[in-house]
Amino acid sequence: MLKRRRILVVGNWKMNPATLARAEKLFVDVEKTIKNKTLRVDMAIAPPLLYVGALSELSGPQKIEFVAQDVSTHESGAHTGEISAAMLRSHGIKCAIVGHSEMRAAGESDESINKKLHALLAVKSVAILCVGESERDGNGNYFGVVEDQLRSAFLDIKMDDVKRMVIAYEPVWAIGTGVNARPEDVEEMRLFINKVLTDLYDRATAEAIRVLYGGSVTPDNAAELLKQGAIDGFLVGGASLEAKKFVEIVKISDQYAKLA
Ligand code: 13P
């Protein structure tokens, strides 16, 4: 039986909404429904970085953390278009999504993912490291895929640092398809991730790391995934663009945290 960690629900807005006005409306709609609630879960949003300044002005007493969708491997210099971990931190952003399958599909390498984790740790920030297979075959090859992703991402990352990381298991075939992974398969992968981390570090370290699930999470499947999936929260894509659905997923997670 895995130890319970504090649940984290993150909304990955990707390259949405199309305008700042719509982003502000979405943010305010999320904010107002949770404003006066004491949540037992952590909650964060990864909007397009350009919107963060304006959105943080609208932030109410229930502080929603902002997460970056990416970070540069570099510290500074001639790297047009890139944003460093230190720059993010100077804007209060202490966490970035790294290794999202959409970035991997666009050519992001294991080496670059590892460098990004080191870049974040160098300024005491953390990553939500995304791992996940592109397809599920009958031979269980997806375990090997996830193991390789974990081993290469955590190369030369110290035990004390890795404890602060978050892993998001996002099977590529479940992202944006409306077909979520089965809770029992999520549980199996969660246990496998724990085994790989125990092998790489030790049991206590493995138990300290939160593992989220992402891939077609909705209010309809969130409870089941939490209950059977043995995960510590969600990385939500599409449903985080609808305030009502995202808040519902947060509420379901909060309810679960209360019972657990
Ligand atoms: P969906 O929730 O739209 O499947 O996206 C998941 C995801 O990619 C979050 O990072």
PDB file of C-alpha atoms and ligand atoms in Angstrom:
ATOM      1  CA  MET A   1       0.000   0.000   0.000  1.00  0.00           C
ATOM      2  CA  LEU A   2       1.476   3.327  -1.013  1.00  0.00           C
ATOM      3  CA  LYS A   3       1.677   6.206   1.415  1.00  0.00           C
ATOM      4  CA  ARG A   4      -0.688   9.094   0.700  1.00  0.00           C
ATOM      5  CA  ARG A   5       0.801  12.404  -0.377  1.00  0.00           C
ATOM      6  CA  ARG A   6      -1.001  15.714  -0.643  1.00  0.00           C
ATOM      7  CA  ILE A   7      -3.085  15.773  -3.797  1.00  0.00           C
ATOM      8  CA  LEU A   8      -2.131  18.211  -6.556  1.00  0.00           C
ATOM      9  CA  VAL A   9      -4.417  19.245  -9.407  1.00  0.00           C
ATOM     10  CA  VAL A  10      -2.809  21.158 -12.272  1.00  0.00           C
ATOM     11  CA  GLY A  11      -4.604  22.647 -15.266  1.00  0.00           C
ATOM     12  CA  ASN A  12      -2.410  22.691 -18.367  1.00  0.00           C
ATOM     13  CA  TRP A  13      -4.012  25.284 -20.619  1.00  0.00           C
ATOM     14  CA  LYS A  14      -1.485  24.595 -23.412  1.00  0.00           C
ATOM     15  CA  MET A  15      -1.811  27.307 -26.118  1.00  0.00           C
ATOM     16  CA  ASN A  16      -5.280  28.417 -24.947  1.00  0.00           C
ATOM     17  CA  PRO A  17      -7.422  30.536 -24.613  1.00  0.00           C
ATOM     18  CA  ALA A  18      -6.824  32.616 -27.736  1.00  0.00           C
ATOM     19  CA  THR A  19      -7.035  36.040 -26.055  1.00  0.00           C
ATOM     20  CA  LEU A  20      -6.084  37.562 -22.712  1.00  0.00           C
ATOM     21  CA  ALA A  21      -9.703  38.605 -22.148  1.00  0.00           C
ATOM     22  CA  ARG A  22     -10.838  34.984 -22.405  1.00  0.00           C
ATOM     23  CA  ALA A  23      -7.988  33.799 -20.207  1.00  0.00           C
ATOM     24  CA  GLU A  24      -8.996  36.335 -17.547  1.00  0.00           C
ATOM     25  CA  LYS A  25     -12.604  35.210 -17.686  1.00  0.00           C
ATOM     26  CA  LEU A  26     -11.618  31.556 -17.315  1.00  0.00           C
ATOM     27  CA  PHE A  27      -9.314  32.361 -14.415  1.00  0.00           C
ATOM     28  CA  VAL A  28     -11.906  34.490 -12.609  1.00  0.00           C
ATOM     29  CA  ASP A  29     -14.555  31.806 -13.114  1.00  0.00           C
ATOM     30  CA  VAL A  30     -12.259  29.243 -11.475  1.00  0.00           C
ATOM     31  CA  GLU A  31     -11.225  31.635  -8.711  1.00  0.00           C
ATOM     32  CA  LYS A  32     -14.702  32.700  -7.668  1.00  0.00           C
ATOM     33  CA  THR A  33     -15.987  29.178  -7.128  1.00  0.00           C
ATOM     34  CA  ILE A  34     -13.148  28.242  -4.767  1.00  0.00           C
ATOM     35  CA  LYS A  35     -12.603  31.668  -3.183  1.00  0.00           C
ATOM     36  CA  ASN A  36     -14.018  30.996   0.245  1.00  0.00           C
ATOM     37  CA  LYS A  37     -13.216  27.328   0.468  1.00  0.00           C
ATOM     38  CA  THR A  38     -10.446  25.745   2.459  1.00  0.00           C
ATOM     39  CA  LEU A  39      -9.066  23.149   0.129  1.00  0.00           C
ATOM     40  CA  ARG A  40      -7.173  20.083   1.262  1.00  0.00           C
ATOM     41  CA  VAL A  41      -5.514  19.823  -2.136  1.00  0.00           C
ATOM     42  CA  ASP A  42      -2.904  21.894  -3.940  1.00  0.00           C
ATOM     43  CA  MET A  43      -4.055  23.557  -7.095  1.00  0.00           C
ATOM     44  CA  ALA A  44      -2.084  25.094  -9.955  1.00  0.00           C
ATOM     45  CA  ILE A  45      -2.589  26.410 -13.462  1.00  0.00           C
ATOM     46  CA  ALA A  46      -0.108  26.395 -16.326  1.00  0.00           C
ATOM     47  CA  PRO A  47      -1.369  29.137 -18.650  1.00  0.00           C
ATOM     48  CA  PRO A  48       0.532  30.568 -21.611  1.00  0.00           C
ATOM     49  CA  LEU A  49       3.341  32.427 -19.854  1.00  0.00           C
ATOM     50  CA  LEU A  50       2.396  35.748 -21.402  1.00  0.00           C
ATOM     51  CA  TYR A  51      -0.858  35.762 -19.417  1.00  0.00           C
ATOM     52  CA  VAL A  52       0.615  35.111 -15.978  1.00  0.00           C
ATOM     53  CA  GLY A  53       1.220  38.762 -15.031  1.00  0.00           C
ATOM     54  CA  ALA A  54      -2.368  39.805 -15.729  1.00  0.00           C
ATOM     55  CA  LEU A  55      -3.841  36.672 -14.149  1.00  0.00           C
ATOM     56  CA  SER A  56      -1.861  37.026 -10.943  1.00  0.00           C
ATOM     57  CA  GLU A  57      -3.383  40.498 -10.508  1.00  0.00           C
ATOM     58  CA  LEU A  58      -6.779  38.790 -10.429  1.00  0.00           C
ATOM     59  CA  SER A  59      -5.665  36.246  -7.842  1.00  0.00           C
ATOM     60  CA  GLY A  60      -7.836  36.151  -4.748  1.00  0.00           C
ATOM     61  CA  PRO A  61      -7.225  34.876  -1.226  1.00  0.00           C
ATOM     62  CA  GLN A  62      -7.269  31.254  -2.376  1.00  0.00           C
ATOM     63  CA  LYS A  63      -3.932  31.434  -4.114  1.00  0.00           C
ATOM     64  CA  ILE A  64      -3.652  29.388  -7.275  1.00  0.00           C
ATOM     65  CA  GLU A  65      -0.024  28.576  -8.078  1.00  0.00           C
ATOM     66  CA  PHE A  66       1.252  29.273 -11.573  1.00  0.00           C
ATOM     67  CA  VAL A  67       3.323  26.680 -13.383  1.00  0.00           C
ATOM     68  CA  ALA A  68       5.286  27.261 -16.605  1.00  0.00           C
ATOM     69  CA  GLN A  69       4.680  24.967 -19.576  1.00  0.00           C
ATOM     70  CA  ASP A  70       8.391  24.790 -20.374  1.00  0.00           C
ATOM     71  CA  VAL A  71      11.789  26.191 -19.373  1.00  0.00           C
ATOM     72  CA  SER A  72      15.100  26.727 -21.136  1.00  0.00           C
ATOM     73  CA  THR A  73      18.032  24.373 -20.644  1.00  0.00           C
ATOM     74  CA  HIS A  74      20.237  27.497 -20.547  1.00  0.00           C
ATOM     75  CA  GLU A  75      20.960  29.989 -17.791  1.00  0.00           C
ATOM     76  CA  SER A  76      21.074  33.100 -19.999  1.00  0.00           C
ATOM     77  CA  GLY A  77      22.524  34.396 -23.248  1.00  0.00           C
ATOM     78  CA  ALA A  78      21.820  34.222 -26.957  1.00  0.00           C
ATOM     79  CA  HIS A  79      18.836  31.876 -26.971  1.00  0.00           C
ATOM     80  CA  THR A  80      16.062  33.673 -28.826  1.00  0.00           C
ATOM     81  CA  GLY A  81      12.575  32.807 -27.629  1.00  0.00           C
ATOM     82  CA  GLU A  82      13.677  31.036 -24.465  1.00  0.00           C
ATOM     83  CA  ILE A  83      12.941  31.746 -20.810  1.00  0.00           C
ATOM     84  CA  SER A  84      15.247  30.625 -18.018  1.00  0.00           C
ATOM     85  CA  ALA A  85      14.394  28.992 -14.713  1.00  0.00           C
ATOM     86  CA  ALA A  86      15.761  32.074 -12.913  1.00  0.00           C
ATOM     87  CA  MET A  87      13.480  34.383 -14.940  1.00  0.00           C
ATOM     88  CA  LEU A  88      10.480  32.242 -14.043  1.00  0.00           C
ATOM     89  CA  ARG A  89      11.466  32.306 -10.400  1.00  0.00           C
ATOM     90  CA  SER A  90      11.810  36.086 -10.439  1.00  0.00           C
ATOM     91  CA  HIS A  91       8.113  36.134 -11.418  1.00  0.00           C
ATOM     92  CA  GLY A  92       7.187  33.772  -8.602  1.00  0.00           C
ATOM     93  CA  ILE A  93       6.981  30.687 -10.846  1.00  0.00           C
ATOM     94  CA  LYS A  94       8.816  27.857  -9.119  1.00  0.00           C
ATOM     95  CA  CYS A  95       7.686  24.932 -11.218  1.00  0.00           C
ATOM     96  CA  ALA A  96       7.680  24.021 -14.913  1.00  0.00           C
ATOM     97  CA  ILE A  97       6.205  21.179 -16.920  1.00  0.00           C
ATOM     98  CA  VAL A  98       9.059  19.298 -18.597  1.00  0.00           C
ATOM     99  CA  GLY A  99       8.950  16.518 -21.175  1.00  0.00           C
ATOM    100  CA  HIS A 100       5.306  16.900 -22.161  1.00  0.00           C
ATOM    101  CA  SER A 101       4.544  14.496 -24.999  1.00  0.00           C
ATOM    102  CA  GLU A 102       3.639  17.425 -27.263  1.00  0.00           C
ATOM    103  CA  MET A 103       7.187  18.771 -26.730  1.00  0.00           C
ATOM    104  CA  ARG A 104       8.713  15.314 -27.183  1.00  0.00           C
ATOM    105  CA  ALA A 105       6.753  14.950 -30.454  1.00  0.00           C
ATOM    106  CA  ALA A 106       8.192  18.305 -31.537  1.00  0.00           C
ATOM    107  CA  GLY A 107      11.702  16.904 -31.078  1.00  0.00           C
ATOM    108  CA  GLU A 108      12.539  17.385 -27.400  1.00  0.00           C
ATOM    109  CA  SER A 109      15.253  14.871 -26.461  1.00  0.00           C
ATOM    110  CA  ASP A 110      15.862  12.947 -23.231  1.00  0.00           C
ATOM    111  CA  GLU A 111      19.089  14.901 -22.852  1.00  0.00           C
ATOM    112  CA  SER A 112      17.306  18.237 -23.066  1.00  0.00           C
ATOM    113  CA  ILE A 113      14.712  17.063 -20.538  1.00  0.00           C
ATOM    114  CA  ASN A 114      17.481  16.123 -18.106  1.00  0.00           C
ATOM    115  CA  LYS A 115      19.154  19.518 -18.614  1.00  0.00           C
ATOM    116  CA  LYS A 116      15.882  21.292 -17.901  1.00  0.00           C
ATOM    117  CA  LEU A 117      15.510  19.453 -14.597  1.00  0.00           C
ATOM    118  CA  HIS A 118      19.056  20.478 -13.660  1.00  0.00           C
ATOM    119  CA  ALA A 119      18.354  24.080 -14.733  1.00  0.00           C
ATOM    120  CA  LEU A 120      15.261  24.214 -12.506  1.00  0.00           C
ATOM    121  CA  LEU A 121      17.041  22.651  -9.531  1.00  0.00           C
ATOM    122  CA  ALA A 122      19.932  25.100  -9.882  1.00  0.00           C
ATOM    123  CA  VAL A 123      17.525  27.867  -8.810  1.00  0.00           C
ATOM    124  CA  LYS A 124      15.677  25.657  -6.300  1.00  0.00           C
ATOM    125  CA  SER A 125      12.657  25.224  -8.558  1.00  0.00           C
ATOM    126  CA  VAL A 126      10.980  21.946  -9.473  1.00  0.00           C
ATOM    127  CA  ALA A 127       9.524  20.166 -12.466  1.00  0.00           C
ATOM    128  CA  ILE A 128       6.415  18.259 -13.315  1.00  0.00           C
ATOM    129  CA  LEU A 129       8.122  15.601 -15.400  1.00  0.00           C
ATOM    130  CA  CYS A 130       5.796  14.013 -17.954  1.00  0.00           C
ATOM    131  CA  VAL A 131       6.310  10.399 -18.928  1.00  0.00           C
ATOM    132  CA  GLY A 132       4.117   7.998 -20.853  1.00  0.00           C
ATOM    133  CA  GLU A 133       4.013   5.540 -23.710  1.00  0.00           C
ATOM    134  CA  SER A 134       2.668   6.337 -27.180  1.00  0.00           C
ATOM    135  CA  GLU A 135       0.830   3.064 -27.453  1.00  0.00           C
ATOM    136  CA  ARG A 136      -0.154   0.061 -25.365  1.00  0.00           C
ATOM    137  CA  ASP A 137       0.952  -3.206 -26.874  1.00  0.00           C
ATOM    138  CA  GLY A 138       0.134  -6.666 -25.586  1.00  0.00           C
ATOM    139  CA  ASN A 139       3.706  -7.337 -24.431  1.00  0.00           C
ATOM    140  CA  GLY A 140       4.006  -4.663 -21.756  1.00  0.00           C
ATOM    141  CA  ASN A 141       6.689  -2.732 -23.677  1.00  0.00           C
ATOM    142  CA  TYR A 142       5.182   0.463 -22.273  1.00  0.00           C
ATOM    143  CA  PHE A 143       6.859  -0.271 -18.942  1.00  0.00           C
ATOM    144  CA  GLY A 144      10.263  -0.170 -20.617  1.00  0.00           C
ATOM    145  CA  VAL A 145       9.374   3.118 -22.329  1.00  0.00           C
ATOM    146  CA  VAL A 146       8.448   4.775 -19.042  1.00  0.00           C
ATOM    147  CA  GLU A 147      11.473   3.307 -17.241  1.00  0.00           C
ATOM    148  CA  ASP A 148      13.845   4.700 -19.901  1.00  0.00           C
ATOM    149  CA  GLN A 149      12.175   8.110 -19.693  1.00  0.00           C
ATOM    150  CA  LEU A 150      12.569   8.170 -15.900  1.00  0.00           C
ATOM    151  CA  ARG A 151      16.168   6.967 -15.897  1.00  0.00           C
ATOM    152  CA  SER A 152      17.322   9.478 -18.499  1.00  0.00           C
ATOM    153  CA  ALA A 153      15.395  12.400 -16.982  1.00  0.00           C
ATOM    154  CA  PHE A 154      16.838  11.812 -13.500  1.00  0.00           C
ATOM    155  CA  LEU A 155      20.427  11.257 -14.623  1.00  0.00           C
ATOM    156  CA  ASP A 156      22.753  12.818 -12.003  1.00  0.00           C
ATOM    157  CA  ILE A 157      19.843  14.267 -10.041  1.00  0.00           C
ATOM    158  CA  LYS A 158      20.489  13.939  -6.328  1.00  0.00           C
ATOM    159  CA  MET A 159      18.219  12.158  -3.924  1.00  0.00           C
ATOM    160  CA  ASP A 160      17.307  15.259  -1.952  1.00  0.00           C
ATOM    161  CA  ASP A 161      16.395  17.118  -5.138  1.00  0.00           C
ATOM    162  CA  VAL A 162      14.372  14.383  -6.755  1.00  0.00           C
ATOM    163  CA  LYS A 163      12.079  14.242  -3.725  1.00  0.00           C
ATOM    164  CA  ARG A 164      10.694  17.649  -4.643  1.00  0.00           C
ATOM    165  CA  MET A 165       9.841  16.621  -8.197  1.00  0.00           C
ATOM    166  CA  VAL A 166       6.420  15.664  -9.449  1.00  0.00           C
ATOM    167  CA  ILE A 167       5.894  13.012 -12.114  1.00  0.00           C
ATOM    168  CA  ALA A 168       2.909  13.051 -14.429  1.00  0.00           C
ATOM    169  CA  TYR A 169       2.057   9.754 -16.077  1.00  0.00           C
ATOM    170  CA  GLU A 170       0.428  10.798 -19.324  1.00  0.00           C
ATOM    171  CA  PRO A 171      -0.054   7.984 -21.827  1.00  0.00           C
ATOM    172  CA  VAL A 172       0.091   9.751 -25.180  1.00  0.00           C
ATOM    173  CA  TRP A 173      -2.835   7.792 -26.592  1.00  0.00           C
ATOM    174  CA  ALA A 174      -5.060   9.134 -23.788  1.00  0.00           C
ATOM    175  CA  ILE A 175      -4.217  12.812 -24.307  1.00  0.00           C
ATOM    176  CA  GLY A 176      -7.039  14.782 -25.885  1.00  0.00           C
ATOM    177  CA  THR A 177      -8.734  11.624 -27.159  1.00  0.00           C
ATOM    178  CA  GLY A 178     -11.567  11.311 -24.664  1.00  0.00           C
ATOM    179  CA  VAL A 179     -10.254   7.822 -23.780  1.00  0.00           C
ATOM    180  CA  ASN A 180      -8.638   7.790 -20.345  1.00  0.00           C
ATOM    181  CA  ALA A 181      -6.399   4.972 -19.124  1.00  0.00           C
ATOM    182  CA  ARG A 182      -8.232   2.390 -17.019  1.00  0.00           C
ATOM    183  CA  PRO A 183      -7.804   3.015 -13.291  1.00  0.00           C
ATOM    184  CA  GLU A 184      -6.300  -0.449 -12.795  1.00  0.00           C
ATOM    185  CA  ASP A 185      -3.725   0.235 -15.524  1.00  0.00           C
ATOM    186  CA  VAL A 186      -2.905   3.581 -13.918  1.00  0.00           C
ATOM    187  CA  GLU A 187      -2.411   1.830 -10.590  1.00  0.00           C
ATOM    188  CA  GLU A 188      -0.139  -0.753 -12.190  1.00  0.00           C
ATOM    189  CA  MET A 189       1.964   1.979 -13.808  1.00  0.00           C
ATOM    190  CA  ARG A 190       2.025   3.973 -10.585  1.00  0.00           C
ATOM    191  CA  LEU A 191       3.441   0.954  -8.734  1.00  0.00           C
ATOM    192  CA  PHE A 192       5.928   0.392 -11.517  1.00  0.00           C
ATOM    193  CA  ILE A 193       7.106   4.031 -11.320  1.00  0.00           C
ATOM    194  CA  ASN A 194       7.535   3.536  -7.594  1.00  0.00           C
ATOM    195  CA  LYS A 195       9.662   0.450  -8.230  1.00  0.00           C
ATOM    196  CA  VAL A 196      11.904   2.281 -10.732  1.00  0.00           C
ATOM    197  CA  LEU A 197      12.359   5.189  -8.313  1.00  0.00           C
ATOM    198  CA  THR A 198      13.162   2.793  -5.468  1.00  0.00           C
ATOM    199  CA  ASP A 199      15.750   1.203  -7.702  1.00  0.00           C
ATOM    200  CA  LEU A 200      17.242   4.558  -8.691  1.00  0.00           C
ATOM    201  CA  TYR A 201      17.172   6.030  -5.177  1.00  0.00           C
ATOM    202  CA  ASP A 202      15.533   4.293  -2.230  1.00  0.00           C
ATOM    203  CA  ARG A 203      12.092   3.461  -0.931  1.00  0.00           C
ATOM    204  CA  ALA A 204      11.594   6.592   1.174  1.00  0.00           C
ATOM    205  CA  THR A 205      12.551   8.786  -1.781  1.00  0.00           C
ATOM    206  CA  ALA A 206      10.204   6.940  -4.106  1.00  0.00           C
ATOM    207  CA  GLU A 207       7.385   7.333  -1.599  1.00  0.00           C
ATOM    208  CA  ALA A 208       7.971  11.082  -1.308  1.00  0.00           C
ATOM    209  CA  ILE A 209       7.440  11.778  -5.010  1.00  0.00           C
ATOM    210  CA  ARG A 210       3.970  12.655  -6.171  1.00  0.00           C
ATOM    211  CA  VAL A 211       2.721  10.922  -9.283  1.00  0.00           C
ATOM    212  CA  LEU A 212      -0.134  12.546 -11.179  1.00  0.00           C
ATOM    213  CA  TYR A 213      -2.209  11.113 -13.987  1.00  0.00           C
ATOM    214  CA  GLY A 214      -3.026  13.027 -17.171  1.00  0.00           C
ATOM    215  CA  GLY A 215      -5.006  12.062 -20.252  1.00  0.00           C
ATOM    216  CA  SER A 216      -8.693  12.826 -20.803  1.00  0.00           C
ATOM    217  CA  VAL A 217      -9.393  13.480 -17.116  1.00  0.00           C
ATOM    218  CA  THR A 218     -12.958  14.698 -16.563  1.00  0.00           C
ATOM    219  CA  PRO A 219     -15.316  15.057 -13.596  1.00  0.00           C
ATOM    220  CA  ASP A 220     -16.767  11.711 -14.678  1.00  0.00           C
ATOM    221  CA  ASN A 221     -13.584   9.667 -14.280  1.00  0.00           C
ATOM    222  CA  ALA A 222     -11.636  11.652 -11.626  1.00  0.00           C
ATOM    223  CA  ALA A 223     -13.042   9.859  -8.567  1.00  0.00           C
ATOM    224  CA  GLU A 224     -12.402   6.410  -9.989  1.00  0.00           C
ATOM    225  CA  LEU A 225      -8.868   7.288 -11.071  1.00  0.00           C
ATOM    226  CA  LEU A 226      -8.043   8.644  -7.613  1.00  0.00           C
ATOM    227  CA  LYS A 227      -9.598   5.744  -5.787  1.00  0.00           C
ATOM    228  CA  GLN A 228      -8.205   2.873  -7.849  1.00  0.00           C
ATOM    229  CA  GLY A 229      -5.323   4.535  -9.639  1.00  0.00           C
ATOM    230  CA  ALA A 230      -3.252   5.170  -6.484  1.00  0.00           C
ATOM    231  CA  ILE A 231      -2.209   8.539  -7.896  1.00  0.00           C
ATOM    232  CA  ASP A 232      -1.615  11.871  -6.151  1.00  0.00           C
ATOM    233  CA  GLY A 233      -3.628  14.108  -8.439  1.00  0.00           C
ATOM    234  CA  PHE A 234      -4.070  15.165 -12.036  1.00  0.00           C
ATOM    235  CA  LEU A 235      -2.569  17.064 -14.915  1.00  0.00           C
ATOM    236  CA  VAL A 236      -5.690  18.205 -16.713  1.00  0.00           C
ATOM    237  CA  GLY A 237      -5.721  19.474 -20.298  1.00  0.00           C
ATOM    238  CA  GLY A 238      -9.018  20.008 -22.119  1.00  0.00           C
ATOM    239  CA  ALA A 239     -11.233  19.990 -19.021  1.00  0.00           C
ATOM    240  CA  SER A 240      -9.140  22.762 -17.435  1.00  0.00           C
ATOM    241  CA  LEU A 241     -10.369  25.121 -20.161  1.00  0.00           C
ATOM    242  CA  GLU A 242     -13.895  24.889 -18.772  1.00  0.00           C
ATOM    243  CA  ALA A 243     -14.047  26.456 -15.325  1.00  0.00           C
ATOM    244  CA  LYS A 244     -16.962  24.302 -14.207  1.00  0.00           C
ATOM    245  CA  LYS A 245     -15.278  21.036 -15.144  1.00  0.00           C
ATOM    246  CA  PHE A 246     -11.913  21.987 -13.695  1.00  0.00           C
ATOM    247  CA  VAL A 247     -13.428  23.118 -10.403  1.00  0.00           C
ATOM    248  CA  GLU A 248     -15.455  19.924 -10.269  1.00  0.00           C
ATOM    249  CA  ILE A 249     -12.256  17.869 -10.631  1.00  0.00           C
ATOM    250  CA  VAL A 250     -10.668  19.942  -7.830  1.00  0.00           C
ATOM    251  CA  LYS A 251     -13.733  19.388  -5.630  1.00  0.00           C
ATOM    252  CA  ILE A 252     -13.751  15.637  -6.267  1.00  0.00           C
ATOM    253  CA  SER A 253     -10.046  15.537  -5.352  1.00  0.00           C
ATOM    254  CA  ASP A 254     -10.714  17.574  -2.233  1.00  0.00           C
ATOM    255  CA  GLN A 255     -13.491  15.247  -1.203  1.00  0.00           C
ATOM    256  CA  TYR A 256     -11.214  12.289  -1.756  1.00  0.00           C
ATOM    257  CA  ALA A 257      -8.449  13.923   0.331  1.00  0.00           C
ATOM    258  CA  LYS A 258     -10.951  14.349   3.148  1.00  0.00           C
ATOM    259  CA  LEU A 259     -11.869  10.666   3.147  1.00  0.00           C
ATOM    260  CA  ALA A 260      -8.363   9.286   2.583  1.00  0.00           C
TER     261      ALA A 260
HETATM  262  P1  13P B   1      -6.238  16.198 -21.929  1.00  0.00           P
HETATM  263  O1  13P B   1      -6.750  16.310 -20.513  1.00  0.00           O
HETATM  264  O2  13P B   1      -6.860  17.190 -22.866  1.00  0.00           O
HETATM  265  O3  13P B   1      -6.282  14.795 -22.431  1.00  0.00           O
HETATM  266  O4  13P B   1      -4.677  16.624 -21.885  1.00  0.00           O
HETATM  267  C1  13P B   1      -3.841  16.058 -20.950  1.00  0.00           C
HETATM  268  C2  13P B   1      -2.556  16.765 -20.987  1.00  0.00           C
HETATM  269  O5  13P B   1      -1.825  16.715 -21.969  1.00  0.00           O
HETATM  270  C3  13P B   1      -2.177  17.565 -19.810  1.00  0.00           C
HETATM  271  O6  13P B   1      -0.843  17.925 -19.852  1.00  0.00           O
END
